[in-house]
Coordinates of C-alpha atoms in Angstrom, one line a residue:
Chain A
M69 CA 30.3 5.3 36.9
L70 CA 27.4 2.8 36.4
A71 CA 25.7 5.1 38.6
L72 CA 26.8 8.6 36.2
A73 CA 26.5 7.0 32.6
T74 CA 22.4 5.6 34.5
M75 CA 22.0 9.3 35.7
N76 CA 23.3 10.9 31.8
G77 CA 20.5 8.0 30.1
L78 CA 18.1 9.5 32.5
V79 CA 19.0 13.6 31.8
I80 CA 19.4 12.6 27.6
G81 CA 16.3 10.4 28.1
A82 CA 14.0 13.2 28.9
I83 CA 14.6 15.0 26.5
Y84 CA 14.5 12.7 23.8
A85 CA 11.0 11.4 25.2
L86 CA 10.3 15.2 25.2
A87 CA 11.1 15.8 21.1
A88 CA 10.2 12.6 20.7
L89 CA 6.4 13.2 22.2
G90 CA 6.8 16.7 19.3
V91 CA 7.1 14.1 16.7
S92 CA 4.8 12.0 17.9
L93 CA 1.7 14.5 18.2
V94 CA 1.7 15.3 15.0
V95 CA 2.4 11.5 13.1
G96 CA -0.4 10.9 15.3
I97 CA -2.6 13.3 14.2
M98 CA -1.5 14.6 10.8
N99 CA 0.5 11.3 9.4
V100 CA 3.1 13.3 9.2
I101 CA 6.5 13.2 10.0
N102 CA 8.5 16.5 10.1
F103 CA 12.2 16.0 9.1
A104 CA 12.9 19.0 10.3
H105 CA 12.4 18.4 13.6
G106 CA 15.5 18.3 14.6
E107 CA 16.7 22.1 13.1
L108 CA 13.3 23.4 15.0
Y109 CA 14.8 22.5 18.7
I110 CA 18.2 23.9 17.2
L111 CA 15.9 27.5 16.2
A112 CA 14.9 27.2 19.9
G113 CA 18.4 26.9 21.1
Y114 CA 19.6 29.9 18.8
F115 CA 16.5 32.2 20.0
S116 CA 17.1 31.8 23.8
Y117 CA 21.0 32.2 23.2
I118 CA 20.4 35.7 21.0
L119 CA 17.3 36.8 23.9
A120 CA 19.5 36.1 26.7
D121 CA 23.2 36.2 26.1
T122 CA 23.0 39.1 22.7
L123 CA 19.8 41.4 24.2
G124 CA 20.3 40.3 27.8
M125 CA 17.2 39.1 28.9
H126 CA 16.1 36.9 31.6
F127 CA 16.7 33.0 31.0
V128 CA 13.6 32.3 31.8
L129 CA 11.8 35.1 29.9
A130 CA 14.0 33.9 26.7
M131 CA 13.1 30.1 27.0
V132 CA 9.6 31.0 26.7
L133 CA 9.6 33.5 24.4
A134 CA 11.8 31.3 21.9
V135 CA 9.5 28.1 22.1
A136 CA 6.7 30.9 21.7
L137 CA 8.7 32.0 18.2
V138 CA 9.2 27.9 17.0
F139 CA 5.0 27.5 17.4
L140 CA 4.3 30.3 15.7
F141 CA 6.6 29.0 12.9
G142 CA 5.5 26.3 13.2
I143 CA 2.0 27.1 12.3
F144 CA 4.0 29.2 9.6
V145 CA 5.3 26.2 7.9
E146 CA 2.0 24.4 8.3
Y147 CA 0.1 27.0 7.1
T148 CA 2.5 27.5 3.8
L149 CA 3.9 23.9 3.2
I150 CA 2.2 21.3 5.0
R151 CA -1.5 21.9 4.2
P152 CA -1.3 22.2 0.5
T153 CA 0.5 18.2 0.9
Y154 CA -2.6 16.6 2.8
G155 CA -3.3 13.3 1.9
N156 CA 0.0 13.2 0.0
D157 CA 2.5 11.9 2.9
M158 CA 5.4 11.6 0.3
Y159 CA 5.8 15.3 -0.5
S160 CA 5.6 16.2 3.1
L161 CA 8.2 14.1 3.9
I162 CA 10.2 15.3 1.0
L163 CA 9.0 18.8 2.0
T164 CA 10.0 18.7 5.7
F165 CA 13.6 17.1 4.0
I166 CA 14.4 20.3 2.0
L167 CA 13.3 22.3 4.8
S168 CA 15.7 21.0 7.0
I169 CA 18.5 21.4 4.7
V170 CA 17.6 24.5 4.2
L171 CA 17.3 25.7 7.5
Q172 CA 20.4 24.0 8.3
N173 CA 22.8 26.2 5.8
A174 CA 21.0 29.5 6.5
Y175 CA 22.0 28.5 10.7
L176 CA 25.5 28.0 9.0
L177 CA 25.2 31.6 7.3
I178 CA 24.2 33.4 10.2
F179 CA 25.4 32.0 12.6
G180 CA 28.6 29.9 11.8
P181 CA 29.7 26.7 12.6
Y182 CA 31.0 27.8 15.8
P183 CA 29.3 26.0 18.8
N184 CA 26.9 29.2 20.5
K185 CA 25.4 28.2 24.3
P186 CA 22.9 30.4 26.6
P187 CA 24.1 31.3 29.7
G188 CA 23.1 28.5 32.6
W189 CA 20.1 27.9 35.0
V190 CA 22.2 27.3 38.2
G191 CA 25.4 26.6 38.9
G192 CA 27.5 24.2 41.1
A193 CA 27.1 20.6 41.5
T194 CA 25.4 18.4 44.0
H195 CA 26.2 15.3 45.3
V196 CA 23.3 12.5 44.3
F197 CA 22.6 9.6 46.6
G198 CA 25.8 10.2 48.5
A199 CA 27.0 8.7 45.6
F200 CA 28.4 10.9 43.0
Y201 CA 28.5 14.9 42.2
Y202 CA 26.8 15.8 39.5
G203 CA 26.1 19.2 37.7
N204 CA 22.8 21.4 38.9
Q205 CA 22.2 22.5 35.8
R206 CA 21.7 18.9 34.4
L207 CA 19.3 18.4 37.0
A208 CA 17.6 20.9 36.9
A209 CA 17.1 19.9 32.9
L210 CA 15.9 16.6 34.1
V211 CA 13.3 18.7 36.1
A212 CA 12.4 20.5 33.3
G213 CA 11.4 18.2 31.2
A214 CA 9.4 16.2 33.6
V215 CA 7.5 18.9 34.1
V216 CA 7.3 19.6 30.4
I217 CA 6.1 15.9 30.3
A218 CA 3.2 16.0 32.6
F219 CA 2.2 19.2 31.6
V220 CA 1.6 17.5 27.4
F221 CA 0.7 14.4 29.2
V222 CA -2.6 16.5 31.1
L223 CA -3.5 18.6 28.0
V224 CA -3.7 15.4 25.8
K225 CA -5.6 13.0 28.5
K226 CA -7.3 15.5 30.7
T227 CA -8.5 18.7 28.3
W228 CA -11.1 19.7 26.0
F229 CA -8.4 19.9 23.4
G230 CA -7.1 16.9 24.3
R231 CA -10.1 15.3 23.8
I232 CA -10.5 17.1 20.1
I233 CA -6.8 16.2 19.5
R234 CA -7.5 12.4 21.2
A235 CA -10.2 11.5 18.8
T236 CA -8.6 13.2 15.5
S237 CA -5.8 10.7 15.5
Q238 CA -8.2 7.3 16.5
D239 CA -10.8 9.0 13.2
R240 CA -10.3 11.6 11.5
E241 CA -13.4 11.8 9.2
M242 CA -15.9 10.8 12.7
A243 CA -13.8 13.6 14.5
E244 CA -15.0 15.7 11.9
L245 CA -18.1 14.5 11.2
N246 CA -18.7 15.8 15.1
G247 CA -17.9 18.9 14.7
V248 CA -13.9 19.3 14.8
N249 CA -12.1 21.7 12.7
T250 CA -9.9 19.2 12.1
T251 CA -7.4 21.8 9.5
R252 CA -7.4 24.1 12.2
L253 CA -6.5 21.3 14.2
N254 CA -3.6 19.9 12.0
M255 CA -2.3 23.5 12.2
L256 CA -2.6 24.2 16.4
S257 CA -1.0 20.4 16.5
F258 CA 2.0 20.9 14.4
G259 CA 3.3 24.4 16.3
L260 CA 2.2 22.5 19.2
G261 CA 5.0 19.7 17.8
C262 CA 7.3 22.2 17.0
A263 CA 6.9 23.5 20.5
L264 CA 7.9 20.8 22.0
A265 CA 10.8 19.9 19.9
A266 CA 11.8 24.0 20.7
A267 CA 11.4 22.9 24.6
A268 CA 13.6 19.8 24.0
G269 CA 16.0 22.9 22.6
V270 CA 16.1 25.7 25.9
I271 CA 16.4 22.8 27.7
L272 CA 19.2 21.4 26.5
A273 CA 21.2 23.7 24.7
P274 CA 22.8 25.1 28.3
V275 CA 23.9 21.7 28.2
F276 CA 25.2 20.5 24.7
P277 CA 25.5 23.4 23.1
V278 CA 23.8 24.3 19.4
T279 CA 25.8 24.4 16.2
P280 CA 24.2 24.1 12.8
T281 CA 24.3 20.0 12.3
A282 CA 23.4 19.6 16.0
G283 CA 19.9 18.8 15.7
V284 CA 19.8 15.6 13.3
P285 CA 21.7 13.1 15.7
V286 CA 18.4 14.5 18.3
A287 CA 16.0 13.8 16.1
L288 CA 17.3 10.3 13.8
T289 CA 17.1 9.5 18.0
A290 CA 13.7 10.7 18.6
F291 CA 12.3 9.2 15.4
V292 CA 13.9 5.7 16.3
V293 CA 12.0 6.9 20.1
V294 CA 8.7 7.5 17.9
V295 CA 9.0 3.7 16.5
L296 CA 9.8 1.9 19.4
G297 CA 7.5 3.4 21.0
G298 CA 4.6 2.7 18.7
M299 CA 3.4 5.4 16.3
G300 CA 1.4 8.2 18.1
S301 CA 1.8 6.9 21.7
L302 CA 2.3 9.1 24.5
W303 CA 3.4 6.7 27.2
G304 CA 5.7 5.1 23.8
C305 CA 7.7 7.9 23.8
V306 CA 8.4 8.3 27.6
V307 CA 9.3 4.7 27.9
G308 CA 11.2 4.8 24.8
G309 CA 13.3 7.9 25.4
L310 CA 14.5 6.7 28.9
I311 CA 15.1 3.5 27.2
L312 CA 17.3 4.8 24.4
G313 CA 18.7 7.5 26.7
L314 CA 20.5 4.4 29.0
V315 CA 21.2 2.3 26.3
E316 CA 22.9 5.3 24.3
N317 CA 25.0 6.5 28.1
L318 CA 25.7 2.9 29.3
G319 CA 27.0 1.8 25.7
A320 CA 29.3 4.8 25.4
A321 CA 30.7 4.3 28.8
Y322 CA 30.9 0.4 28.4
I323 CA 31.4 -0.4 24.6
S324 CA 32.8 2.8 22.8
T325 CA 31.6 6.4 22.7
G326 CA 32.2 6.5 19.1
Y327 CA 29.6 4.2 18.5
K328 CA 26.6 6.0 20.7
H329 CA 24.1 6.3 18.1
V330 CA 24.5 3.6 16.0
F331 CA 23.4 1.5 19.0
N332 CA 20.1 3.3 18.5
F333 CA 19.8 2.1 15.0
I334 CA 20.7 -1.6 15.9
I335 CA 17.4 -1.3 18.3
L336 CA 15.2 0.1 15.4
I337 CA 16.1 -2.7 13.4
L338 CA 15.4 -5.1 16.1
V339 CA 12.0 -3.0 16.6
L340 CA 11.0 -3.5 12.9
L341 CA 12.2 -7.3 12.5
V342 CA 10.3 -8.3 15.9
R343 CA 7.4 -5.9 17.0
P344 CA 7.2 -3.2 13.8
A345 CA 4.4 -1.9 15.5
G346 CA 6.3 -0.7 18.4
L347 CA 6.3 -1.3 22.4
F348 CA 2.4 0.6 22.9
G349 CA 1.2 0.9 19.5
R350 CA -1.4 -0.6 17.8
R351 CA -1.8 -2.3 14.8
E352 CA -3.6 -0.3 12.2
A353 CA -6.6 -2.2 9.9
Chain B
M244 CA 7.1 6.2 -26.2
T245 CA 7.6 3.2 -28.2
D246 CA 10.7 1.6 -28.3
I247 CA 12.3 2.5 -31.2
R248 CA 12.2 6.3 -30.7
F249 CA 13.6 5.7 -27.0
Y250 CA 16.5 4.4 -28.6
L251 CA 16.9 7.0 -31.4
I252 CA 17.2 10.2 -29.0
L253 CA 19.4 8.3 -26.5
F254 CA 21.9 7.4 -29.4
A255 CA 21.9 10.5 -30.9
A256 CA 21.9 12.9 -27.7
A257 CA 25.4 10.0 -26.7
G258 CA 26.2 11.0 -30.5
L259 CA 26.5 14.6 -29.5
F260 CA 28.0 13.8 -25.9
S261 CA 30.4 11.8 -27.1
L262 CA 32.1 15.0 -29.8
L263 CA 32.0 17.6 -26.2
P264 CA 35.2 15.8 -25.6
L265 CA 36.6 17.7 -28.9
G266 CA 35.7 21.1 -27.7
L267 CA 35.8 21.0 -24.1
G268 CA 38.7 22.2 -21.9
D269 CA 39.5 20.1 -18.4
Y270 CA 37.3 22.0 -16.5
H271 CA 34.1 22.1 -18.2
L272 CA 34.4 18.2 -19.4
H273 CA 34.5 18.1 -15.4
V274 CA 31.4 19.5 -14.8
M275 CA 30.0 17.3 -17.6
I276 CA 31.6 14.2 -15.7
V277 CA 30.1 15.2 -12.3
S278 CA 26.4 16.2 -14.0
L279 CA 26.8 12.4 -15.1
Y280 CA 27.3 11.1 -12.1
Y281 CA 23.9 12.9 -10.4
L282 CA 22.1 12.2 -14.1
M283 CA 22.3 8.8 -13.0
M284 CA 22.2 9.1 -9.1
A285 CA 18.8 11.4 -9.5
S286 CA 17.5 9.1 -12.6
S287 CA 17.8 6.2 -10.4
W288 CA 16.4 7.9 -7.1
N289 CA 13.6 8.5 -9.6
L290 CA 12.9 5.2 -10.0
L291 CA 12.0 4.8 -6.5
A292 CA 10.3 7.9 -5.5
G293 CA 8.7 9.1 -8.7
Y294 CA 7.3 5.4 -10.3
T295 CA 6.6 3.8 -6.5
G296 CA 6.2 6.2 -4.1
Q297 CA 8.6 5.8 -1.4
V298 CA 11.1 8.2 -0.1
S299 CA 14.4 6.8 0.3
F300 CA 17.3 9.3 2.0
A301 CA 20.1 6.7 1.4
H302 CA 20.8 6.5 -1.7
A303 CA 23.5 8.6 -1.6
A304 CA 24.7 6.7 0.8
F305 CA 23.9 3.2 -1.6
A306 CA 26.7 5.2 -3.6
G307 CA 28.9 5.7 -0.7
I308 CA 28.5 2.0 -0.2
G309 CA 29.8 1.2 -4.0
A310 CA 32.0 4.1 -4.1
Y311 CA 33.8 2.8 -0.5
T312 CA 33.3 -1.0 -1.5
S313 CA 35.4 -0.8 -4.8
G314 CA 37.9 1.6 -3.4
I315 CA 38.5 -0.4 0.2
L316 CA 39.3 -3.9 -2.1
A317 CA 41.3 -2.2 -3.9
V318 CA 43.4 -0.5 -2.3
K319 CA 44.1 -3.3 0.7
F320 CA 43.6 -6.3 -2.0
G321 CA 44.7 -5.3 -5.5
V322 CA 41.6 -5.7 -6.5
N323 CA 41.4 -4.4 -10.4
P324 CA 39.0 -1.1 -10.2
W325 CA 37.2 -3.0 -12.8
A326 CA 35.8 -5.8 -10.9
G327 CA 35.8 -3.3 -7.8
V328 CA 33.2 -1.1 -9.2
I329 CA 31.2 -4.3 -9.8
I330 CA 31.5 -5.8 -6.7
G331 CA 30.5 -2.8 -5.0
T332 CA 27.1 -2.9 -7.1
A333 CA 26.5 -6.4 -6.4
A334 CA 27.3 -4.8 -2.6
A335 CA 24.8 -2.0 -2.9
S336 CA 21.9 -3.9 -4.2
L337 CA 22.7 -6.8 -1.4
L338 CA 22.3 -4.1 1.3
G339 CA 19.4 -2.2 -0.6
L340 CA 17.4 -5.7 -1.0
G341 CA 18.1 -6.1 2.7
V342 CA 16.9 -3.1 4.2
G343 CA 14.1 -3.4 1.7
V344 CA 12.9 -6.0 3.2
L345 CA 13.3 -5.5 6.4
C346 CA 11.3 -2.0 6.4
L347 CA 9.3 -1.7 3.5
R348 CA 6.5 -4.1 4.5
M349 CA 5.3 -1.5 6.7
G350 CA 5.5 0.9 3.6
G351 CA 6.4 4.9 3.6
I352 CA 7.3 6.9 6.5
Y353 CA 9.3 3.4 8.0
L354 CA 11.7 3.5 5.3
S355 CA 12.6 7.3 5.3
L356 CA 13.0 7.2 8.6
T357 CA 15.0 3.7 8.5
T358 CA 16.9 5.2 5.3
L359 CA 17.5 8.1 7.3
G360 CA 18.9 6.3 10.0
F361 CA 20.9 3.9 7.7
S362 CA 23.1 7.1 6.1
E363 CA 23.8 8.5 9.3
I364 CA 24.9 5.0 10.7
L365 CA 27.3 4.4 7.3
R366 CA 28.9 8.3 7.8
I367 CA 29.7 7.2 11.8
V368 CA 31.2 3.7 10.6
I369 CA 33.2 5.6 7.7
T370 CA 34.3 8.5 10.5
N371 CA 35.1 5.9 13.5
E372 CA 36.9 3.0 11.0
Y373 CA 39.9 5.1 10.2
D374 CA 42.1 2.2 9.4
I375 CA 40.2 1.3 7.0
T376 CA 38.0 3.5 5.5
R377 CA 40.8 6.9 6.3
G378 CA 38.2 8.5 7.9
T379 CA 37.7 11.8 6.9
M380 CA 40.5 12.5 5.9
G381 CA 38.9 10.7 2.7
L382 CA 40.3 7.1 0.8
Q383 CA 43.0 7.7 -2.1
V384 CA 41.4 5.1 -4.7
P385 CA 43.5 3.8 -8.1
G386 CA 41.7 5.3 -11.3
L387 CA 40.0 3.4 -14.0
V388 CA 41.9 4.0 -16.9
E389 CA 45.9 3.7 -16.9
E390 CA 46.8 7.5 -18.4
Y391 CA 44.2 9.6 -16.5
S392 CA 42.8 11.8 -19.3
K393 CA 39.0 13.3 -18.7
A394 CA 38.1 12.6 -21.6
A395 CA 38.1 8.7 -20.8
Y396 CA 36.6 9.3 -18.1
F397 CA 33.9 11.2 -19.7
Y398 CA 33.3 8.6 -21.9
I399 CA 33.2 6.0 -18.9
M400 CA 30.4 7.6 -17.2
L401 CA 28.4 8.6 -20.7
G402 CA 28.5 4.9 -21.3
A403 CA 27.5 3.8 -17.5
A404 CA 25.0 6.8 -17.7
M405 CA 23.3 5.4 -20.7
I406 CA 23.5 1.5 -19.1
T407 CA 21.4 3.0 -16.5
L408 CA 18.9 5.2 -18.7
I409 CA 18.4 1.6 -20.6
V410 CA 17.8 -0.4 -17.9
L411 CA 15.5 2.3 -16.1
Y412 CA 13.6 2.8 -19.5
K413 CA 13.3 -1.5 -19.7
L414 CA 11.9 -1.4 -16.3
I415 CA 9.6 1.5 -15.7
Y416 CA 7.9 0.7 -20.0
S417 CA 7.3 -3.1 -19.0
N418 CA 4.3 -4.9 -16.6
K419 CA 6.5 -4.3 -13.8
G420 CA 6.8 -0.7 -14.2
L421 CA 2.9 -0.8 -14.4
C422 CA 3.0 -2.3 -11.3
F423 CA 5.2 0.5 -9.9
R424 CA 3.0 3.0 -11.1
A425 CA -0.4 1.0 -9.7
V426 CA 1.1 0.8 -6.1
Q427 CA 1.9 4.2 -6.1
N428 CA -1.3 5.0 -6.9
D429 CA -3.5 3.2 -5.0
E430 CA -2.1 0.5 -2.9
R431 CA -5.3 -1.5 -1.7
A432 CA -6.6 -1.7 -5.5
A433 CA -2.9 -3.0 -6.8
A434 CA -3.4 -5.8 -4.1
S435 CA -7.1 -6.2 -4.9
L436 CA -5.6 -6.8 -8.7
G437 CA -2.9 -9.2 -7.5
V438 CA 0.2 -7.1 -7.6
D439 CA 2.4 -8.6 -5.0
V440 CA 2.4 -4.9 -3.6
V441 CA 5.5 -5.5 -1.3
K442 CA 7.2 -7.2 -4.2
V443 CA 7.2 -4.3 -6.3
R444 CA 8.6 -2.0 -3.8
V445 CA 11.7 -4.4 -2.9
L446 CA 12.3 -4.6 -6.8
A447 CA 12.0 -1.1 -7.2
F448 CA 14.1 -0.2 -4.3
T449 CA 17.1 -2.9 -4.8
V450 CA 17.3 -2.4 -8.6
S451 CA 17.3 1.8 -7.3
S452 CA 20.3 1.2 -4.5
A453 CA 22.2 -1.0 -7.5
L454 CA 22.0 2.0 -9.7
A455 CA 23.6 4.4 -7.0
G456 CA 26.0 1.4 -6.0
L457 CA 27.1 1.8 -9.9
A458 CA 27.5 5.7 -10.0
G459 CA 29.1 5.7 -6.7
G460 CA 32.0 3.4 -7.6
L461 CA 33.0 5.1 -10.7
Y462 CA 32.6 8.2 -9.4
G463 CA 35.1 7.6 -6.7
H464 CA 37.4 6.0 -9.2
Y465 CA 36.8 9.0 -11.1
L466 CA 37.7 11.5 -8.6
H467 CA 40.3 9.3 -6.6
L468 CA 39.6 10.1 -3.3
I469 CA 36.6 8.8 -1.8
T470 CA 35.4 10.9 1.2
P471 CA 32.4 10.5 3.4
E472 CA 30.7 13.5 1.5
I473 CA 30.1 11.1 -0.7
P474 CA 27.2 9.2 1.2
S475 CA 26.1 12.7 3.4
L476 CA 22.5 13.8 3.5
D477 CA 23.9 16.9 1.8
Q478 CA 24.7 14.6 -1.6
Q479 CA 21.4 12.9 -1.1
F480 CA 19.8 16.5 -0.9
L481 CA 21.2 17.4 -3.8
V482 CA 20.0 14.1 -5.6
L483 CA 16.7 15.0 -4.2
S484 CA 16.1 18.2 -5.4
M485 CA 17.3 17.8 -8.8
T486 CA 14.4 14.7 -9.5
V487 CA 12.0 17.4 -7.6
I488 CA 12.9 20.6 -9.7
G489 CA 13.1 18.4 -12.8
G490 CA 9.9 16.8 -12.5
M491 CA 9.4 13.5 -10.3
G492 CA 7.5 11.0 -12.1
S493 CA 8.2 11.8 -15.5
F494 CA 12.1 10.0 -17.2
L495 CA 13.6 12.9 -18.5
G496 CA 13.3 15.0 -15.4
P497 CA 15.7 14.4 -13.4
V498 CA 18.1 14.4 -16.7
I499 CA 17.5 18.3 -17.0
G500 CA 17.3 18.5 -13.6
A501 CA 21.0 17.3 -12.7
F502 CA 22.6 19.2 -16.2
S503 CA 21.0 22.1 -15.1
L504 CA 21.6 22.5 -11.1
E505 CA 25.6 21.1 -11.8
I506 CA 25.5 23.8 -14.1
L507 CA 24.1 26.0 -12.3
S508 CA 26.1 25.2 -8.9
E509 CA 29.3 26.0 -10.8
Y510 CA 27.9 29.3 -11.3
I511 CA 26.8 30.1 -7.9
R512 CA 31.0 28.8 -6.4
A513 CA 31.7 31.8 -7.7
Y514 CA 30.2 33.7 -5.1
G515 CA 30.8 31.5 -1.9
E516 CA 29.2 27.6 -0.9
Y517 CA 25.4 28.7 -1.3
H518 CA 24.4 26.6 -3.6
V519 CA 23.1 23.9 -1.7
L520 CA 20.8 26.8 0.6
V521 CA 19.8 28.5 -2.6
F522 CA 18.6 24.6 -4.3
G523 CA 16.7 24.2 -1.0
L524 CA 14.7 27.4 -1.6
I525 CA 14.0 26.9 -5.4
A526 CA 13.5 22.9 -4.4
L527 CA 10.7 24.7 -1.7
V528 CA 9.5 26.7 -4.4
V529 CA 8.7 24.0 -6.9
A530 CA 7.6 21.2 -4.5
R531 CA 4.9 23.4 -3.0
F532 CA 3.9 25.2 -6.4
A533 CA 5.1 22.8 -9.5
P534 CA 5.0 19.9 -7.6
N535 CA 5.3 18.0 -11.5
G536 CA 8.9 20.6 -12.1
L537 CA 10.0 22.0 -14.8
M538 CA 8.6 18.8 -17.1
G539 CA 5.1 19.6 -15.6
L540 CA 5.1 23.1 -16.3
A541 CA 6.8 22.0 -19.5
A542 CA 4.0 19.6 -20.2
S543 CA 1.3 22.2 -18.8
R544 CA 2.4 25.1 -21.5
L545 CA 2.9 22.6 -25.1
P546 CA -0.3 21.8 -26.5
G547 CA -0.9 18.4 -26.8
G548 CA 2.0 17.4 -24.3
P549 CA 1.4 14.3 -21.9
A550 CA -0.6 14.9 -19.0
P551 CA 1.3 15.3 -15.6
A552 CA 2.2 11.5 -14.8
V553 CA 1.9 12.0 -10.6
T554 CA 0.3 13.5 -7.5
V555 CA -3.4 13.2 -7.7
P556 CA -3.3 13.2 -4.1
S557 CA -5.3 10.0 -2.6
T558 CA -7.6 10.4 -0.5
G559 CA -7.2 9.7 3.9
K560 CA -4.2 7.7 5.3
S561 CA -2.7 5.5 3.3

């Protein structure tokens, strides 16, 4: 049971990390929290369901297209809703919260309250470490999550675009003085943040089916991960995501399944009490 | 606005309202009672969001705290509902104080995140602790008056709404209220002039939570059934969109928003459960194009009307 709970924790933790990376990137650059993050995660699940199941596309193509569509949607949201609120953090909070409720109700209207599930990638199960059998689909999700996380790290740490991202999140005005078009960067990074939520969505949808409100707990956990890891820190997201995934699953296995999302909240309170800047956060001046 | 003018308008409006039970049937009185509940919720949320610039997503949750505290006390311990409502209000303000102290020194985003988490956790606890709260089945509670009549509840809610508005008016147009707006406009400048920013925010948060607890407690006893719907995020969203559409940061905005949206939702209900979606779209458009809401629009149309109070974007990161 311990091994199985740990394995589940790792899989879901990787997805939390992925969702949190999207939130963290946007917070770091724009100081905006996207409360509709969970609904974009669900949107990608629905897209991949429609493309692969209804239109009969190959599942890889469907996933890539779903992520691309959510990326475009994110850019559209940034352009129409977020951009006019620059410098007024309160309005971006309110707008994205309204957006999340609008999207939830739109899904409910279009797809109904029933769970929808895109087709799985692989079938069967693998005997892990000679200890227990584990679904191949979940193992594949873990690998896919790790690959996307690695991709984000390379993008941010090694490329020219990543250098612009890091410069802007450190000092926006200085980056502007050095010729960075921060408005365009905001648009791209908001889209990228949404695309990361979408990536988490398409990876996890074959394991946990999508419903109109299934994004809420995932987004809440992603927010807790971001606070735990430290706003804007990439490593914080990975470590925090894995910690929360493990805590949630071990807690569900040994204490109570009904309360598995409450453990996250207890962690959030402890972090706020003891170290509000988070594990890897830098104190803001 | 001078004090006398405020009280004149308030009591004149309340006087007109108190004639309503003479002319309205039960259904329309019900709509009025629900509107008064939303008036209390939206006005007290406005204290926080409109006057100190902090967005809390736990306002409906605090109403739920008030409702469930009072309801559980009445059902399990036979406490008088009126005493229960007062204890519920106290419980909401204590919890508000706790959450406020916990996350308000970090400000802005942290408060929004924590309050969102808080309301989600409250939902989980209420759903899981079936023995105490009856979960999603709802908790049946006794009423506030011996003999059930819509008119009696209407007058109770009207009185509570007046108390709420008077408390808010006293606070907003006092020196403390000046501090609220100073903190909203520029935290650092306010701090440099000796305003204790954290204390001001915690005060606003506590008062606003207490008023939500009061509203929730009364509303629960009116419905005779307390369900997890009261502290849900959907309700939080309704309160938020009423404030945004009516006009955040203006005293009258939430009042107008609460009445117009509640009445509108009754019309939409005839076509199905679309009102949340419709309000969401309206709220998005209003928040995007008229950030001061209907009140802001009215003020800019009327010559010599008061200038819009808020939303001068500050520069850079705060």
